[in-house]
PDB file of C-alpha atoms in Angstrom:
ATOM      1  CA  GLN A 280      82.450  87.009  93.457  1.00  0.00           C
ATOM      2  CA  VAL A 281      85.657  87.249  94.374  1.00  0.00           C
ATOM      3  CA  GLN A 282      88.560  84.820  94.984  1.00  0.00           C
ATOM      4  CA  LEU A 283      92.150  84.897  96.236  1.00  0.00           C
ATOM      5  CA  VAL A 284      94.200  81.831  95.190  1.00  0.00           C
ATOM      6  CA  GLU A 285      97.479  81.164  97.137  1.00  0.00           C
ATOM      7  CA  SER A 286     100.253  79.062  96.027  1.00  0.00           C
ATOM      8  CA  GLY A 287     103.913  78.501  97.199  1.00  0.00           C
ATOM      9  CA  GLY A 288     103.872  76.971 100.396  1.00  0.00           C
ATOM     10  CA  GLY A 289     105.868  73.829 101.433  1.00  0.00           C
ATOM     11  CA  LEU A 290     108.673  72.230 103.507  1.00  0.00           C
ATOM     12  CA  VAL A 291     111.899  73.734 103.862  1.00  0.00           C
ATOM     13  CA  GLN A 292     114.995  73.276 106.319  1.00  0.00           C
ATOM     14  CA  PRO A 293     116.032  76.132 108.716  1.00  0.00           C
ATOM     15  CA  GLY A 294     117.636  78.955 106.875  1.00  0.00           C
ATOM     16  CA  GLY A 295     115.810  78.148 103.517  1.00  0.00           C
ATOM     17  CA  SER A 296     113.587  80.415 101.376  1.00  0.00           C
ATOM     18  CA  LEU A 297     110.000  80.354  99.902  1.00  0.00           C
ATOM     19  CA  ARG A 298     108.189  82.516  97.656  1.00  0.00           C
ATOM     20  CA  LEU A 299     104.198  82.734  98.338  1.00  0.00           C
ATOM     21  CA  SER A 300     101.898  84.289  95.776  1.00  0.00           C
ATOM     22  CA  CYS A 301      98.327  85.166  95.898  1.00  0.00           C
ATOM     23  CA  ALA A 302      96.301  86.252  93.114  1.00  0.00           C
ATOM     24  CA  ALA A 303      92.844  87.820  93.042  1.00  0.00           C
ATOM     25  CA  SER A 304      90.370  87.309  90.394  1.00  0.00           C
ATOM     26  CA  GLY A 305      86.643  88.345  89.947  1.00  0.00           C
ATOM     27  CA  ILE A 306      84.624  91.492  89.861  1.00  0.00           C
ATOM     28  CA  PHE A 307      85.971  94.458  91.821  1.00  0.00           C
ATOM     29  CA  PHE A 308      86.877  98.052  90.862  1.00  0.00           C
ATOM     30  CA  SER A 309      90.168  98.285  92.691  1.00  0.00           C
ATOM     31  CA  ILE A 310      92.503  96.715  95.297  1.00  0.00           C
ATOM     32  CA  ASN A 311      93.545  98.967  98.116  1.00  0.00           C
ATOM     33  CA  ALA A 312      96.151  97.451 100.502  1.00  0.00           C
ATOM     34  CA  MET A 313      97.166  93.496 100.141  1.00  0.00           C
ATOM     35  CA  GLY A 314      99.029  91.492 102.662  1.00  0.00           C
ATOM     36  CA  TRP A 315      99.878  88.444 104.661  1.00  0.00           C
ATOM     37  CA  TYR A 316      98.858  86.892 107.848  1.00  0.00           C
ATOM     38  CA  ARG A 317      99.951  83.584 109.624  1.00  0.00           C
ATOM     39  CA  GLN A 318      98.497  81.322 112.150  1.00  0.00           C
ATOM     40  CA  ALA A 319     100.557  78.520 114.027  1.00  0.00           C
ATOM     41  CA  PRO A 320      98.616  75.720 115.925  1.00  0.00           C
ATOM     42  CA  GLY A 321      97.417  76.870 119.256  1.00  0.00           C
ATOM     43  CA  LYS A 322      98.345  80.424 118.435  1.00  0.00           C
ATOM     44  CA  GLN A 323      96.663  83.486 117.333  1.00  0.00           C
ATOM     45  CA  ARG A 324      96.360  84.820 113.791  1.00  0.00           C
ATOM     46  CA  GLU A 325      99.221  87.607 113.483  1.00  0.00           C
ATOM     47  CA  LEU A 326     100.470  90.044 111.143  1.00  0.00           C
ATOM     48  CA  VAL A 327     103.116  89.495 108.778  1.00  0.00           C
ATOM     49  CA  ALA A 328     103.361  92.230 106.274  1.00  0.00           C
ATOM     50  CA  THR A 329     101.154  94.698 104.299  1.00  0.00           C
ATOM     51  CA  ILE A 330     101.676  96.664 101.267  1.00  0.00           C
ATOM     52  CA  PRO A 331      99.072  99.589 100.377  1.00  0.00           C
ATOM     53  CA  SER A 332      98.391 100.364  96.736  1.00  0.00           C
ATOM     54  CA  GLY A 333     101.212 102.870  96.971  1.00  0.00           C
ATOM     55  CA  GLY A 334     103.648 100.424  97.688  1.00  0.00           C
ATOM     56  CA  THR A 335     104.963 101.424 100.957  1.00  0.00           C
ATOM     57  CA  THR A 336     105.311  98.416 102.996  1.00  0.00           C
ATOM     58  CA  ASN A 337     105.261  97.535 106.737  1.00  0.00           C
ATOM     59  CA  TYR A 338     106.098  94.323 108.678  1.00  0.00           C
ATOM     60  CA  ALA A 339     105.912  92.725 111.854  1.00  0.00           C
ATOM     61  CA  ASP A 340     109.136  93.152 114.107  1.00  0.00           C
ATOM     62  CA  SER A 341     109.980  89.591 113.936  1.00  0.00           C
ATOM     63  CA  MET A 342     109.790  89.413 110.078  1.00  0.00           C
ATOM     64  CA  LYS A 343     111.797  92.609 109.475  1.00  0.00           C
ATOM     65  CA  GLY A 344     114.948  92.197 107.423  1.00  0.00           C
ATOM     66  CA  ARG A 345     113.870  88.486 106.455  1.00  0.00           C
ATOM     67  CA  PHE A 346     110.505  88.847 104.607  1.00  0.00           C
ATOM     68  CA  THR A 347     109.873  90.978 101.697  1.00  0.00           C
ATOM     69  CA  ILE A 348     106.331  91.995 100.329  1.00  0.00           C
ATOM     70  CA  SER A 349     105.438  93.038  97.122  1.00  0.00           C
ATOM     71  CA  ARG A 350     102.668  93.453  94.446  1.00  0.00           C
ATOM     72  CA  ASP A 351     101.916  93.170  90.739  1.00  0.00           C
ATOM     73  CA  ASN A 352      99.015  95.459  90.311  1.00  0.00           C
ATOM     74  CA  ALA A 353      98.636  94.432  86.556  1.00  0.00           C
ATOM     75  CA  LYS A 354      98.448  90.824  87.614  1.00  0.00           C
ATOM     76  CA  ASN A 355      96.301  91.477  90.875  1.00  0.00           C
ATOM     77  CA  THR A 356      98.733  89.451  92.815  1.00  0.00           C
ATOM     78  CA  VAL A 357     100.795  90.006  95.898  1.00  0.00           C
ATOM     79  CA  TYR A 358     104.065  88.274  96.900  1.00  0.00           C
ATOM     80  CA  LEU A 359     105.793  87.072 100.079  1.00  0.00           C
ATOM     81  CA  GLN A 360     109.575  86.475  99.782  1.00  0.00           C
ATOM     82  CA  MET A 361     110.701  84.578 102.828  1.00  0.00           C
ATOM     83  CA  ASN A 362     114.387  84.229 103.528  1.00  0.00           C
ATOM     84  CA  SER A 363     116.370  82.657 106.579  1.00  0.00           C
ATOM     85  CA  LEU A 364     113.266  80.811 107.652  1.00  0.00           C
ATOM     86  CA  LYS A 365     113.157  79.482 110.952  1.00  0.00           C
ATOM     87  CA  PRO A 366     111.072  76.805 112.458  1.00  0.00           C
ATOM     88  CA  GLU A 367     109.075  79.272 114.579  1.00  0.00           C
ATOM     89  CA  ASP A 368     108.002  80.499 111.093  1.00  0.00           C
ATOM     90  CA  THR A 369     105.925  77.497 110.452  1.00  0.00           C
ATOM     91  CA  ALA A 370     102.320  78.463 110.111  1.00  0.00           C
ATOM     92  CA  VAL A 371      99.595  78.681 107.684  1.00  0.00           C
ATOM     93  CA  TYR A 372      99.994  81.833 105.932  1.00  0.00           C
ATOM     94  CA  TYR A 373      96.837  83.652 104.753  1.00  0.00           C
ATOM     95  CA  CYS A 374      96.724  86.654 102.234  1.00  0.00           C
ATOM     96  CA  HIS A 375      94.356  89.354 101.893  1.00  0.00           C
ATOM     97  CA  ALA A 376      93.130  92.004  99.669  1.00  0.00           C
ATOM     98  CA  ASP A 377      91.037  95.043 100.505  1.00  0.00           C
ATOM     99  CA  LEU A 378      88.776  95.525  97.392  1.00  0.00           C
ATOM    100  CA  ARG A 379      86.697  98.307  96.600  1.00  0.00           C
ATOM    101  CA  SER A 380      83.540  97.305  94.362  1.00  0.00           C
ATOM    102  CA  HIS A 381      81.933  99.288  91.533  1.00  0.00           C
ATOM    103  CA  SER A 382      78.778  99.889  93.381  1.00  0.00           C
ATOM    104  CA  SER A 383      80.040 100.804  96.867  1.00  0.00           C
ATOM    105  CA  ALA A 384      82.347 103.036  98.378  1.00  0.00           C
ATOM    106  CA  TYR A 385      83.226 100.718 101.097  1.00  0.00           C
ATOM    107  CA  VAL A 386      86.097  98.479 100.982  1.00  0.00           C
ATOM    108  CA  ARG A 387      85.977  94.666 102.022  1.00  0.00           C
ATOM    109  CA  ARG A 388      88.644  92.401 102.973  1.00  0.00           C
ATOM    110  CA  TYR A 389      88.935  89.188 101.209  1.00  0.00           C
ATOM    111  CA  TRP A 390      90.985  86.210 102.323  1.00  0.00           C
ATOM    112  CA  GLY A 391      92.859  83.493 100.534  1.00  0.00           C
ATOM    113  CA  GLN A 392      92.397  79.673 101.566  1.00  0.00           C
ATOM    114  CA  GLY A 393      95.876  79.651 103.370  1.00  0.00           C
ATOM    115  CA  THR A 394      99.055  77.804 102.263  1.00  0.00           C
ATOM    116  CA  GLN A 395     101.063  75.597 104.724  1.00  0.00           C
ATOM    117  CA  VAL A 396     104.770  76.680 105.502  1.00  0.00           C
ATOM    118  CA  THR A 397     106.617  74.261 107.566  1.00  0.00           C
ATOM    119  CA  VAL A 398     110.432  74.827 108.621  1.00  0.00           C
ATOM    120  CA  SER A 399     111.872  71.758 109.961  1.00  0.00           C
ATOM    121  CA  SER A 400     115.177  69.646 109.599  1.00  0.00           C
TER     122      SER A 400
END
């Protein structure tokens, strides 16, 4: 089985920074895209950022210039550096990894358990 374990969430003041990590473990052949979504209370889950295996990144418009996604393929880990945080960034942040198994040509998306980010003074 595959697990994605997230860490790095917490409480910060507006303008502060956090760095989220998400490590994949288990049996799989390779990781294609990795990324982050977030969901605030009463809101739909929304895309934050994604990074394909080749390293080209893309971001939701509200996160451009403030958030940076990166990955370490040797550690099967994706990161999200969040700067200049705003109260509206408060949400549960979920990582994902699109994994290809040894026995299938199909790619399946796995999700982390979520980590709470709260931005408040």
